[in-house]
Coordinates of C-alpha atoms and ligand atoms in Angstrom, one line a residue:
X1 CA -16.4 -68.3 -3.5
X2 CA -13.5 -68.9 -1.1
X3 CA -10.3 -70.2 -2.5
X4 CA -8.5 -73.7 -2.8
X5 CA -5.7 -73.9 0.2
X6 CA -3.0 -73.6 -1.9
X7 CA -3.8 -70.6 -3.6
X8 CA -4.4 -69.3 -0.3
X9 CA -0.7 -70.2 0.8
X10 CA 0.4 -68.6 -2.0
X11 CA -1.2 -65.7 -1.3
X12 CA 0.0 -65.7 1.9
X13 CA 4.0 -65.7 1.0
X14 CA 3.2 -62.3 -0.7
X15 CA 0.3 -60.8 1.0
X16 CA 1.9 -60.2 4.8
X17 CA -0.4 -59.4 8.2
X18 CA 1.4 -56.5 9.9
X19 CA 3.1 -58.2 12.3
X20 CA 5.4 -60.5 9.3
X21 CA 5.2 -57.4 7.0
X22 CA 6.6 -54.6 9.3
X23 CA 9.5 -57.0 11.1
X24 CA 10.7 -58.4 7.7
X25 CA 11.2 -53.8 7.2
X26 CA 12.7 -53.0 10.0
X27 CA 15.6 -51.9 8.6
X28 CA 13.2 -49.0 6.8
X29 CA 10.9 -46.9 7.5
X30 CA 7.4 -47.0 5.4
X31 CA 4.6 -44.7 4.9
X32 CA 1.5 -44.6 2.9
X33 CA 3.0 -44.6 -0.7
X34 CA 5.5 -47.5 0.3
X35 CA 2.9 -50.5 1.1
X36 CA -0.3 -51.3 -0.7
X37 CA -3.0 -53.4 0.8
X38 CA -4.2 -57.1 -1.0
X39 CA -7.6 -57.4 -1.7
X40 CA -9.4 -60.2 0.2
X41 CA -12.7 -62.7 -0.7
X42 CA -15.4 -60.4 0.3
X43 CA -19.0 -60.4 1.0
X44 CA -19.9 -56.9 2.4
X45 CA -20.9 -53.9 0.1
X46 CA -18.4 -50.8 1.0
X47 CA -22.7 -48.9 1.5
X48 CA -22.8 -51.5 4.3
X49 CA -19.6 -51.0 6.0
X50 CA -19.9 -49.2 9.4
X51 CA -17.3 -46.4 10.5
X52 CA -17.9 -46.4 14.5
X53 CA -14.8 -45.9 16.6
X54 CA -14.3 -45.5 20.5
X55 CA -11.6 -44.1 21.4
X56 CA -12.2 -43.8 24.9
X57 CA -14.6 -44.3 27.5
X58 CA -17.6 -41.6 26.8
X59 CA -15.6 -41.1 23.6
X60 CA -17.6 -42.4 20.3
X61 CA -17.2 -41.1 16.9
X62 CA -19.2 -42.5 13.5
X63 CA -16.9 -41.5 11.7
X64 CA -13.0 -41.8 12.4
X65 CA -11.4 -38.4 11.7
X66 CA -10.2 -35.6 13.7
X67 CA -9.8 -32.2 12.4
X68 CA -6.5 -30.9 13.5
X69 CA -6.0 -28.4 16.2
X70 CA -4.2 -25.7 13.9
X71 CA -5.3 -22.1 14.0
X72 CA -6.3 -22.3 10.0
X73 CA -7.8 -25.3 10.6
X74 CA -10.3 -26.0 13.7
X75 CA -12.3 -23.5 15.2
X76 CA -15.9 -23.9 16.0
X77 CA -17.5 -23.5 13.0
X78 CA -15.1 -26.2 12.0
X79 CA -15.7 -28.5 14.9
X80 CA -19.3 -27.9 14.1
X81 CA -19.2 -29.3 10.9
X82 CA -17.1 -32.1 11.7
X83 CA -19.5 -33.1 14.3
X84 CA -22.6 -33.0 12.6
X85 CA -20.9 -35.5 9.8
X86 CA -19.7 -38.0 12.4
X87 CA -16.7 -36.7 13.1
X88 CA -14.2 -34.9 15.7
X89 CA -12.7 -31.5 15.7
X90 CA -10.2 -30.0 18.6
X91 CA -10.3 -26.2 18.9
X92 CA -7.0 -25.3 18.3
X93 CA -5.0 -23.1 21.4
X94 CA -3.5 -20.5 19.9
X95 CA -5.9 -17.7 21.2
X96 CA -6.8 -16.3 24.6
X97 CA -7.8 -18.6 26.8
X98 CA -10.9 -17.0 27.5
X99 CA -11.9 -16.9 23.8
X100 CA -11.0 -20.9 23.6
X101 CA -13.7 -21.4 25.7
X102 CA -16.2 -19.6 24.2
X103 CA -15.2 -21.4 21.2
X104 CA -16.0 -24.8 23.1
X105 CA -19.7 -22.9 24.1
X106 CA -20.1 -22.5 20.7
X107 CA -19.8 -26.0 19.7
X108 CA -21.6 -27.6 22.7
X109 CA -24.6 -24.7 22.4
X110 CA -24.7 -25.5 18.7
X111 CA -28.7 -26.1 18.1
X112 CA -28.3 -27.0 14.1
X113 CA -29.8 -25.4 11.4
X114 CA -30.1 -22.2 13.5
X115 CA -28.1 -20.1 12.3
X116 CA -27.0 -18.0 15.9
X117 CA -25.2 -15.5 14.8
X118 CA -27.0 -14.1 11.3
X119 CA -25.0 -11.2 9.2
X120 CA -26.9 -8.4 10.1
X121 CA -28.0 -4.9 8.8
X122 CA -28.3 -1.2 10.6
X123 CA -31.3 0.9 9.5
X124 CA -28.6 4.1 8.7
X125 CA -26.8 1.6 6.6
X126 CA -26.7 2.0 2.9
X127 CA -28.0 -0.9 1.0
X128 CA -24.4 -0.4 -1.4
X129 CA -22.6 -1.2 2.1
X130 CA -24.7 -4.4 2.1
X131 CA -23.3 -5.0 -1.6
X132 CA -19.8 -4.3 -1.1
X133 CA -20.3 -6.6 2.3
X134 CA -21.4 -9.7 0.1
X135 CA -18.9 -9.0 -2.7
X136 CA -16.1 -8.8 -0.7
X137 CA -17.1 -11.9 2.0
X138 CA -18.4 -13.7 -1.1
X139 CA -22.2 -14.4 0.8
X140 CA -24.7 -16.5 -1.3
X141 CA -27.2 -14.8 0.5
X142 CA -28.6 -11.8 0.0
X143 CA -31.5 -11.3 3.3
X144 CA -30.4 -9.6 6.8
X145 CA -32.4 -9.0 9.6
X146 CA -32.0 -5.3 10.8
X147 CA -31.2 -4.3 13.8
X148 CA -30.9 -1.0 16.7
X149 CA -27.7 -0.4 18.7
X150 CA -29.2 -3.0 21.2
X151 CA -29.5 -6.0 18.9
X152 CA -33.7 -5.5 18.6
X153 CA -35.1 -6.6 15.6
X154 CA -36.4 -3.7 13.6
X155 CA -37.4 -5.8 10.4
X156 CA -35.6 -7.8 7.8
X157 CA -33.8 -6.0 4.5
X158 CA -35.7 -8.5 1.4
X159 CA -33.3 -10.0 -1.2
X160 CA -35.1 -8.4 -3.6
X161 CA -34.5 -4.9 -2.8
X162 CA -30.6 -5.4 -1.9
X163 CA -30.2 -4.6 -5.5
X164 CA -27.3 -1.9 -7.8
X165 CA -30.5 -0.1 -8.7
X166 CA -31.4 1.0 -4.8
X167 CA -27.5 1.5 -3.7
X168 CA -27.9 4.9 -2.4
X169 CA -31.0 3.9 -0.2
X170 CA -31.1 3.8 3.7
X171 CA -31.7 0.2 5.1
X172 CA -34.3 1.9 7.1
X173 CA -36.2 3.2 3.6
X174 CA -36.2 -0.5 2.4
X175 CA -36.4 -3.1 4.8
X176 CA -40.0 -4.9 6.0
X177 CA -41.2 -3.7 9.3
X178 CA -40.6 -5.4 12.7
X179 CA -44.4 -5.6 12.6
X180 CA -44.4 -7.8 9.6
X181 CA -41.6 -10.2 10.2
X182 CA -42.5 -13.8 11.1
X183 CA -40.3 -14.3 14.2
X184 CA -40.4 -17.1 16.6
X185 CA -39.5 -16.9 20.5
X186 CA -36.4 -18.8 21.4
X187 CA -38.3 -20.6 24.4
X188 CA -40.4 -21.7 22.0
X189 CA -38.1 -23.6 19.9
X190 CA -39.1 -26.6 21.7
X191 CA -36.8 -30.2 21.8
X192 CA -36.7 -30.5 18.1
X193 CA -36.0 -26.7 16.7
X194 CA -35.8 -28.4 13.3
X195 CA -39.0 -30.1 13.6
X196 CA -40.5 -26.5 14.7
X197 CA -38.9 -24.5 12.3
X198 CA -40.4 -27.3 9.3
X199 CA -43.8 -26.7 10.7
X200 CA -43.5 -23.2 10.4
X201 CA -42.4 -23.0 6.8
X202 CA -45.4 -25.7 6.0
X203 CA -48.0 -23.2 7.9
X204 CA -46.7 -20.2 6.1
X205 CA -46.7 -20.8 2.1
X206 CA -44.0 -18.2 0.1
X207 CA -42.3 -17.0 4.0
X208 CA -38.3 -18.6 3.6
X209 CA -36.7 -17.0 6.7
X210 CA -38.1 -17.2 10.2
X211 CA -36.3 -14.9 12.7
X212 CA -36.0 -16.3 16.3
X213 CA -36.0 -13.6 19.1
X214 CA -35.5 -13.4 22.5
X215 CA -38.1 -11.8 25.3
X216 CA -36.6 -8.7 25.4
X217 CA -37.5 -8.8 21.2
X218 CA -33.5 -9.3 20.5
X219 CA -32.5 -11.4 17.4
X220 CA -31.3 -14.5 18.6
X221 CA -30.9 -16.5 15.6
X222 CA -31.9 -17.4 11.8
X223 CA -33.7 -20.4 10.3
X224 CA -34.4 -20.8 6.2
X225 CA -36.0 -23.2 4.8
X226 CA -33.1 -24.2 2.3
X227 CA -31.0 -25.4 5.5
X228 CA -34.1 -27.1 7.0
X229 CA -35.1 -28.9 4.2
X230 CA -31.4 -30.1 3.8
X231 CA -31.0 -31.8 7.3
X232 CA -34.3 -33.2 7.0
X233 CA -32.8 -35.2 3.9
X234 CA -30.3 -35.6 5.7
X235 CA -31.6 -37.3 8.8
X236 CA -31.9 -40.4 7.2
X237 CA -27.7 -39.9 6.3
X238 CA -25.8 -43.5 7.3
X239 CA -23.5 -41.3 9.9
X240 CA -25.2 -39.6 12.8
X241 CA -24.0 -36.7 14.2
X242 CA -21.7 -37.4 16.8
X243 CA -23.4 -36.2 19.9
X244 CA -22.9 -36.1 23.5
X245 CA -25.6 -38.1 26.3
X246 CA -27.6 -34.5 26.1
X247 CA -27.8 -34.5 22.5
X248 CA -25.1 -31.7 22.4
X249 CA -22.0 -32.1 19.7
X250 CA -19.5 -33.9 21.0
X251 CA -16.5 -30.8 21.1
X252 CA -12.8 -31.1 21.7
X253 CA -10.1 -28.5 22.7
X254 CA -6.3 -28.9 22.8
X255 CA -4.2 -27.3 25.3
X256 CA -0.4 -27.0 25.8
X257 CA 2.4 -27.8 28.4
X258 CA 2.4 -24.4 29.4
X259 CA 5.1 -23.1 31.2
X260 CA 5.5 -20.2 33.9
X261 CA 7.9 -17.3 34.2
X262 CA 10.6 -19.9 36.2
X263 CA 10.3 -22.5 33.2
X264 CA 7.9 -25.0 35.5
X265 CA 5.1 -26.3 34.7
X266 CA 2.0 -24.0 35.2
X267 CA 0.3 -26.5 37.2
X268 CA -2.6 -23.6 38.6
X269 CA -2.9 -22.0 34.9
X270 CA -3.5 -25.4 33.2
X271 CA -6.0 -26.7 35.5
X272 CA -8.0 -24.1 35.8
X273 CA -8.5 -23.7 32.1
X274 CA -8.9 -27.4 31.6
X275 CA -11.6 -27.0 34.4
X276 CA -13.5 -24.0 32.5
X277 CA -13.2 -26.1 29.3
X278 CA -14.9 -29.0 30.8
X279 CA -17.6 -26.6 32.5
X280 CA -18.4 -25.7 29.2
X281 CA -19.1 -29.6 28.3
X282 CA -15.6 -30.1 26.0
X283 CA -15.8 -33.8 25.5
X284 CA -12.1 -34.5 25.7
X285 CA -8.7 -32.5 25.8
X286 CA -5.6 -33.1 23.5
X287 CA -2.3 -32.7 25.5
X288 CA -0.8 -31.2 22.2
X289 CA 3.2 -31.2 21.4
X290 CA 5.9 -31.7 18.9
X291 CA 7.3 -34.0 21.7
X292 CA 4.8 -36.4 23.6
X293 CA 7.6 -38.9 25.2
X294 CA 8.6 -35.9 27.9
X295 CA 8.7 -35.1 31.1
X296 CA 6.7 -32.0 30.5
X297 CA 3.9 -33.4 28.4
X298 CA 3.7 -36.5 31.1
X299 CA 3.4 -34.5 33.8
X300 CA 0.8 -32.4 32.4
X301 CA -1.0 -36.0 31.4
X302 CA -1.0 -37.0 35.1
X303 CA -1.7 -34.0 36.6
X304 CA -4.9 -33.8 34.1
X305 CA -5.9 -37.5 34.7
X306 CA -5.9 -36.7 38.7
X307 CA -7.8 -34.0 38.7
X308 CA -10.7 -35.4 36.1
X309 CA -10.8 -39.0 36.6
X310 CA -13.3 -39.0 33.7
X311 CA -12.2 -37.0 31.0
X312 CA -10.7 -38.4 28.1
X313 CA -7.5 -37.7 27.4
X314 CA -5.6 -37.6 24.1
X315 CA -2.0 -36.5 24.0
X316 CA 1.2 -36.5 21.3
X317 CA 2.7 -36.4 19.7
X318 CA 4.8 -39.9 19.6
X319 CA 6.3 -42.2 16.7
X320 CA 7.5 -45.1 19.0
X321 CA 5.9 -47.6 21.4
X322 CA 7.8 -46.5 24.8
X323 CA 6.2 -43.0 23.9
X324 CA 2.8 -44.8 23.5
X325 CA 3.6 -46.1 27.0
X326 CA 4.6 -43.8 28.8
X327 CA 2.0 -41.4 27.6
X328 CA -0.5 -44.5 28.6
X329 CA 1.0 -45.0 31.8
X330 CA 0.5 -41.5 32.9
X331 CA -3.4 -41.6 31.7
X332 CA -3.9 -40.9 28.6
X333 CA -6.8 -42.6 26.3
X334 CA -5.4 -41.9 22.8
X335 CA -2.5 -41.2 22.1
X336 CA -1.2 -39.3 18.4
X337 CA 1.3 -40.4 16.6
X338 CA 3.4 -38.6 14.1
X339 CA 6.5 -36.6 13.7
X340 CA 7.6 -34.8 10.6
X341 CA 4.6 -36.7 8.4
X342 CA 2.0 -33.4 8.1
X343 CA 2.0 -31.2 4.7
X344 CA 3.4 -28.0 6.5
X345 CA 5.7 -29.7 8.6
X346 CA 9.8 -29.2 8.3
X347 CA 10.7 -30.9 11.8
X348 CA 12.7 -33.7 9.9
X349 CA 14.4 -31.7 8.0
X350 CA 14.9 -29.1 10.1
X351 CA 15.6 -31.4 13.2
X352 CA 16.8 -34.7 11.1
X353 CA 14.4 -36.2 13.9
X354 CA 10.7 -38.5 12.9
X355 CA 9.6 -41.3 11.5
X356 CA 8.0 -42.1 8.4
X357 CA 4.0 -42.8 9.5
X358 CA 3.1 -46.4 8.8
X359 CA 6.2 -47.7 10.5
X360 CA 5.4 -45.3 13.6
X361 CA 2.2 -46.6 13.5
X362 CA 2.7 -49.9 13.9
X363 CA 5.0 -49.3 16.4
X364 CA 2.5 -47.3 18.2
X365 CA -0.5 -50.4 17.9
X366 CA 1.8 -52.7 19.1
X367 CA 2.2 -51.1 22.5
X368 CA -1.2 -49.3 22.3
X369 CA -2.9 -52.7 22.6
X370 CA -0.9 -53.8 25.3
X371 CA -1.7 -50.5 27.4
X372 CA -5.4 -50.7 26.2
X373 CA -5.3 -47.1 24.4
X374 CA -6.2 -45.9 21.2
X375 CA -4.0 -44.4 18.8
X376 CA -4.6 -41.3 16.3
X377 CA -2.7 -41.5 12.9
X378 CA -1.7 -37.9 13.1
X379 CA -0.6 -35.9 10.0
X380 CA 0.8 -36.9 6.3
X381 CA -2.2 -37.9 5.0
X382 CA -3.7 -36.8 1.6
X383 CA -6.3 -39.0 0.4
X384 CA -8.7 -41.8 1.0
X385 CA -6.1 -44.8 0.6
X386 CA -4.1 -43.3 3.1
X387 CA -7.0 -43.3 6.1
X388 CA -7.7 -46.5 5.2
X389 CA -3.8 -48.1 5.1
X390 CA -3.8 -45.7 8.6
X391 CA -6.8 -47.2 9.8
X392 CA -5.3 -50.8 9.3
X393 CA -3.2 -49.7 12.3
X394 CA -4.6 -46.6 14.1
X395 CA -8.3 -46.0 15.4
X396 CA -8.5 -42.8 13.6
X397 CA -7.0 -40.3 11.8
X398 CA -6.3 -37.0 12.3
X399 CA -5.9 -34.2 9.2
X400 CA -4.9 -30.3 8.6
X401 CA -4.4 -30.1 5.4
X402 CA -7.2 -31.4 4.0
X403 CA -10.0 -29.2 5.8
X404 CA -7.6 -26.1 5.5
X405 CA -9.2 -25.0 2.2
X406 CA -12.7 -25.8 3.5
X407 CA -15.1 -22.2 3.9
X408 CA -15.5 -23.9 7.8
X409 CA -11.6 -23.3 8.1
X410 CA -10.5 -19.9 9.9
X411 CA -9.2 -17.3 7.6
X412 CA -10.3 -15.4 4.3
X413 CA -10.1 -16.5 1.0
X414 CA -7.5 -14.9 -1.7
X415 CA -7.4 -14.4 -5.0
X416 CA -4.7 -15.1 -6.6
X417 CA -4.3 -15.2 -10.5
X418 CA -7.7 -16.1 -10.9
X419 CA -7.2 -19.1 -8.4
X420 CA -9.1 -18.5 -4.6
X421 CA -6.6 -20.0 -1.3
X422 CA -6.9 -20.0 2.0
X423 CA -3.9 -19.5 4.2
X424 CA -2.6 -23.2 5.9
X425 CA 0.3 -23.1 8.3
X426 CA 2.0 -24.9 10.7
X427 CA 2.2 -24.5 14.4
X428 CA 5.5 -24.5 14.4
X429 CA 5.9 -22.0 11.3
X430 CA 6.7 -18.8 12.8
X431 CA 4.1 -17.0 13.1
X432 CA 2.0 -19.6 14.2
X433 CA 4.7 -19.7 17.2
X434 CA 4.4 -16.2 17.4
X435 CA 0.6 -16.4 17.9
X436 CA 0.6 -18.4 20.8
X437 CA 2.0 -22.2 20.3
X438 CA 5.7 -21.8 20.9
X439 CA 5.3 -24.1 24.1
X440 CA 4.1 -27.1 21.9
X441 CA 7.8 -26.8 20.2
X442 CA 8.9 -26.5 23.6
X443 CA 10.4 -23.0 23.1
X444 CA 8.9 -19.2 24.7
X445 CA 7.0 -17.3 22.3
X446 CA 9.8 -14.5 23.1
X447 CA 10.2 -12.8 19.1
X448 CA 13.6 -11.7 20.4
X449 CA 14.7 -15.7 20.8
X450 CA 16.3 -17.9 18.2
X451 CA 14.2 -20.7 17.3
X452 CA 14.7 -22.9 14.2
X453 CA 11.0 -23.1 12.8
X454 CA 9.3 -26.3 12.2
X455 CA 6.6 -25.4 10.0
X456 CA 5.9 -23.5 7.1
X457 CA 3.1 -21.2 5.9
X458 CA 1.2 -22.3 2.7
X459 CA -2.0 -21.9 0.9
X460 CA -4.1 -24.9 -0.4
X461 CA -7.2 -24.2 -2.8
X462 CA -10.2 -23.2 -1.9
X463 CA -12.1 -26.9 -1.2
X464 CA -15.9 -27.8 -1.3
X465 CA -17.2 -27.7 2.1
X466 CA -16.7 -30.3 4.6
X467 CA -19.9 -31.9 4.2
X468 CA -18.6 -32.7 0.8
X469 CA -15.2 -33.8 1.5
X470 CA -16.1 -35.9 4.4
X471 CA -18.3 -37.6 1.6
X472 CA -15.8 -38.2 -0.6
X473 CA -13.1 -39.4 2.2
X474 CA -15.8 -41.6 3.6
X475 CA -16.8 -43.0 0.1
X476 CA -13.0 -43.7 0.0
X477 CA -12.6 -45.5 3.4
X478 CA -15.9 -47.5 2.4
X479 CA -14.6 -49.1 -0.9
X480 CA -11.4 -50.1 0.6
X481 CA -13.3 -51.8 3.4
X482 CA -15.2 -53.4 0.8
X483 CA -11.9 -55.0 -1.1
X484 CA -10.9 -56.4 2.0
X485 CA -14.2 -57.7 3.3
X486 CA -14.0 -55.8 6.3
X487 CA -17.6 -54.7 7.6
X488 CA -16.5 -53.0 10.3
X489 CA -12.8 -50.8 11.6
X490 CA -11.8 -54.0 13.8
X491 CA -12.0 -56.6 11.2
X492 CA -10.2 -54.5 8.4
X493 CA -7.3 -53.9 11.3
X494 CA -7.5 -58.0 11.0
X495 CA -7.7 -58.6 8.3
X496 CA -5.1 -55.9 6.5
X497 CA -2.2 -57.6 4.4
X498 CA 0.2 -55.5 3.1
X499 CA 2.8 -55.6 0.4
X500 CA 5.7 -53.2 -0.5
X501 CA 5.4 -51.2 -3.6
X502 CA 8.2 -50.1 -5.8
X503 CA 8.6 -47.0 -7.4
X504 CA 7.6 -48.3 -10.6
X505 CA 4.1 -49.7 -8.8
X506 CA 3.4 -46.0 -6.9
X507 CA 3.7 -44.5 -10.2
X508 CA 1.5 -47.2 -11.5
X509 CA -1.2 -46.7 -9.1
X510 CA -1.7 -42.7 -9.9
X511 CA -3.4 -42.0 -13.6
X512 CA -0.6 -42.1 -16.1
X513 CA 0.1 -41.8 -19.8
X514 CA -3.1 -39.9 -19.5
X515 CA -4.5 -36.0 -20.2
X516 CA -7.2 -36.0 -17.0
X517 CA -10.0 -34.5 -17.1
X518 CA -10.6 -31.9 -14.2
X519 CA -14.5 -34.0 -13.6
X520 CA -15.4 -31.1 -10.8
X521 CA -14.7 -34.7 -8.1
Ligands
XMP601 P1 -1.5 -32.6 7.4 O1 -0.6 -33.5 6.6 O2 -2.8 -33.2 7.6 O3 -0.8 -32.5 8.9 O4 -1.6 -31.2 6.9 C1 -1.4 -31.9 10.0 C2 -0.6 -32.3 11.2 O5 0.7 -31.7 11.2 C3 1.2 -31.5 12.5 N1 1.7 -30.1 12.5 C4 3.0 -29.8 12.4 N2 4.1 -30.6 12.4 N3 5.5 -28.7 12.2 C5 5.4 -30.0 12.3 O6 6.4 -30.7 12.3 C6 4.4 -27.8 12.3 O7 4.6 -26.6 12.2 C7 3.2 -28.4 12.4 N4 1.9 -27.9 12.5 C8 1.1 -28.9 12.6 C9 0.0 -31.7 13.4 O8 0.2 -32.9 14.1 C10 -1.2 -31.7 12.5 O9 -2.3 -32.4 13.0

C-alpha cells in the first residue's frame, strides 16, 4: 500500500533524488561506499525486472556491463562469453594490430557451442604427453581428435584410453579410426548448428562428440553433447545473447590515440585499422585513454566519426561534464567515466589527479543528457550494489577486476600456497605500457624513458566462470531494482534516492560480529 503524504515528506527530507543529494555534497567527493540508496513502495519482482540498455544507435545490450579492454581481461574468448550472457566486451589493444582483428573475427565468426578450435592430438604423440598436457592446462576433458601435419582428421584419441596405464603408447596405437568417427561437414551445419548438432546426438544413442570437417576432410570444429544440452536449457535464459542484425555477437575493440614518429596524430594508421576492424563486423570502437577531455583523444573522436558516420563510438576516459561534452561534441555515443576509481589503478596517487566515481558520475549524467549520450561507469566497482548505485546514474558499467580471475580471462593460472590466481594488471602498470598501451597514458612505449606508472600488477583468485558471475551480478542488480520498484534501468535512474552513510553505517552494512561461513557463493 502507498503511504500517507506526510510520511512521504518525511521521507523525502532524508531520502534525496540526485540532483538535491549531490549539490547539498559538493564540497566532497562520493563513491559507492559513501551513499546508500532508500528503499521505495514496490510492486515489481527483481525475476521481472528487465536489464536492456542502448547505448547508442545499432548499440543494444540485455544486460548492462562491459568487460574492460585490459590485456588480462578481454580477449575473444572473453568477449564471447560476455556476449552470449547479454553483455559487452572490448578487445583490449595491446597486441599487433593484425592479431586485434583476428580477435574481432573470432568474436563475430563465433557459431556457439562449436567449439572451433578443439585441443588436438598427433598420431606420433605419446598418450603421457596428452596427460602432462591436461595436468598442466588443468582440462576437464579428456577426448582429442587426431590429426596429420595438414590438420586432417585421422580419428579421435577415447577418454577411456588416455589413461597412466597406456602412457608409453603412440596416439596412433590407440585412437578410433578416421573411418569410424561420426563427423559432420561444416556446410552442413545448416542455420541452427545447435539444433543440428541436438539431432545428431538424438539419432546416434552412446556417440558424445561429433567432429565437424571441412571438404578437404580438415577438422573444423567440435560439438559434445554436454555443451549442447546446456544452451538448450539455456535458450529459455531471461537475457538473450546480445547479437548483431545477422545473428552474429555483437563484438567491440578499443583502440588508442596513437601517435607517429613527429608526435602527431597517426591519422592514416588509425583509420585504416579502425577500417579493417569494422570489415570484420566490430560493433563499436572505444577511443581508450587515461585522459578523454584532450586534444588528442578529440581529434581522434572526429576524425573517427567522419570517416564512419555509423559506427558507434565510445571514448574516455572523463570524470567531469565539459569532458562529457566535449567528447560529445566531437561524436562520440558513450562516453566512460572514471579516473583513479579501478582496483589496479595508482593515477591519484601517483598523479594527485581523479575524482571519486559517484560524484564523477553525476557530473557526467548531467551533461550526458543534455548532449543526448550515454555514459559508462568505468572502473572501482566490486560488487552488485555498486552497478546498481552506478546504474542510478550511468547506462552501464564497465569492470576489470572482476572477470580477471574468470578461466575466459587471458593468462594462466598459478599456484600459489595451495591458492590458484590469475595475473590482473593495469594498463598503465609497466609492463602493460611496455606491451603496447603507453599512448593511452599519453607517453611512448620507449623502456629507456621515465614514466611514473599508473597501474599496478596484481593477482585476484581464480573465479567461477563468467556465466556464473554474470549470474550472481545480475541477481544482484535485480534485487536492488526490486527495493526500489524499478522494472526497468530508466525508472530506477528516476526513481534513485540516496542518502550519505557514515562510517559507522558502511561498517554496518558488511557482515560483522560474525565468523562467515565460506557458503562456495
Ligand atoms: P576495476 O576496478 O574494474 O577497474 O578493476 C578497471 C578499470 O580501470 C582502468 N584502468 C586503469 N586505471 N591505471 C589507472 O589509473 C591503470 O593502470 C589502469 N588500467 C586500467 C580502466 O578504466 C579499467 O576499465
Amino acid at each position: 500500500m502507498a503511504a500517507t503524504k506526510e510520511s512521504d515528506s518525511l521521507d523525502e527530507q532524508f531520502y534525496k533524488p540526485a540532483d538535491a543529494f549531490f549539490r547539498a555534497y559538493s564540497h566532497i567527493g562520493l563513491t559507492y561506499d559513501d551513499v546508500t540508496l532508500a528503499t521505495l513502495y514496490s510492486e515489481v519482482l527483481p525475476k521481472d525486472t528487465q536489464l536492456g540498455a542502448t547505448l547508442a544507435e545499432g548499440l543494444s545490450l540485455n544486460i548492462p556491463v562491459i568487460s574492460s579492454d585490459m590485456d588480462t581481461v578481454t580477449e575473444s574468448r572473453m568477449a564471447i562469453a560476455m556476449a552470449l550472457n547479454g553483455a559487452l566486451g572490448l578487445i583490449h589493444y595491446n597486441m599487433p594490430e593484425r592479431e586485434q582483428l583476428s580477435e574481432v573475427s573470432r568474436v563475430k565468426n563465433h557459431v556457439h557451442g562449436l567449439i572451433q578450435e578443439p585441443i588436438r592430438a598427433t598420431p606420433d604423440q605419446l598418450i603421457g604427453d596428452m596427460l602432462s598436457l591436461i595436468e598442466k592446462k588443468r582440462f576437464a576433458f579428456s577426448t582429442f581428435p587426431v590429426v596429420d601435419g595438414q590438420g586432417k582428421l585421422m580419428g579421435l584419441l577415447p577418454s577411456h584410453v588416455v589413461k597412466h596405464r597406456y602412457a608409453n603408447s603412440k596416439v596412433a596405437e590407440a585412437l578410433t579410426p578416421r573411418a569410424q568417427v561420426h563427423t559432420l561437414n561444416k556446410k552442413d551445419l545448416g542455420h541452427d548448428p545447435i539444433a543440428t548438432a541436438d539431432r545428431f546426438f538424438t539419432d546416434h544413442p552412446g556417440i558424445h562428440k561429433l567432429l565437424v570437417v571441412d571438404d578437404q576432410d580438415r577438422l573444423a570444429g567440435l560439438f559434445t553433447m554436454s555443451d549442447i544440452e546446456r544452451i538448450i536449457q539455456e535458450r529459455n535464459a531471461q537475457f538473450k545473447p546480445a547479437r548483431d542484425s545477422s545473428f552474429r555477437l555483437l563484438c567491440g575493440a578499443a583502440v588508442s590515440a596513437t601517435r607517429n614518429a613527429f608526435g602527431e596524430l597517426d591519422r592514416q594508421r588509425i583509420l585504416a585499422h579502425v577500417g579493417g576492424l569494422v570489415e570484420r563486423g566490430m560493433d563499436v570502437v572505444a577511443v581508450s585513454t587515461a585522459h578523454g577531455h584532450s586534444r588528442g583523444v578529440g581529434d581522434t573522436v572526429r576524425m573517427l566519426r567522419e570517416a564512419f558516420p555509423k559506427l558507434p563510438i565510445i571514448a574516455g576516459n572523463v570524470t567531469s561534464a565539459a569532458g562529457v561534452e566535449f567528447l560529445a561534441g566531437c561524436g562520440a555515443n558513450a562516453v566512460k567515466v572514471g579516473q583513479g576509481p579501478g582496483s589496479i589503478c595508482t593515477t591519484r596517487i601517483v598523479a594527485g589527479v581523479g575524482i571519486p566515481q559517484l560524484t564523477a558520475l553525476y557530473l557526467a549524467e548531467k551533461a550526458a543528457r543534455k548532449m543526448h549520450v550515454s555514459i559508462i561507469a568505468d572502473g572501482g566497482i566490486t560488487k552488485s550494489g555498486d552497478i546498481v548505485k552506478a546504474l542510478t546514474l550511468a547506462n552501464a558499467v564497465m569492470c576489470g577486476g572482476l572477470f580477471a580471475g574468470c578461466p575466459e580471462a587471458p593468462g594462466e593460472v598459478i599456484e600459489i600456497s595451495g591458492k590458484l590466481y590469475k595475473r590482473y594488471r593495469g594498463m598503465g602498470s609497466l609492463p602493460a605500457m611496455k606491451a603496447g598501451s603507453a599512448a593511452r597514458y599519453g607517453h611512448t612505449a620507449d623502456p629507456t624513458s621515465k614514466v611514473a606508472p599508473e597501474g599496478v600488477e596484481a593477482l585476484k583468485e581464480v573465479s567461477g566462470s563468467v556465466d556464473r558471475v554474470l549470474a550472481q551480478l545480475i541477481g544482484g542488480i535485480q534485487s536492488g531494482m526490486g527495493y526500489l520498484g524499478a522494472a526497468n534501468l530508466s525508472q530506477l535512474r528516476e526513481k534513485a534516492r540516496f542518502i550519505r552513510v557514515s562510517p559507522a553505517g558502511q561498517r554496518e552494512a558488511a557482515p560483522h560480529d560474525v565468523v562467515e561461513l565460506k557458503t562456495g557463493n
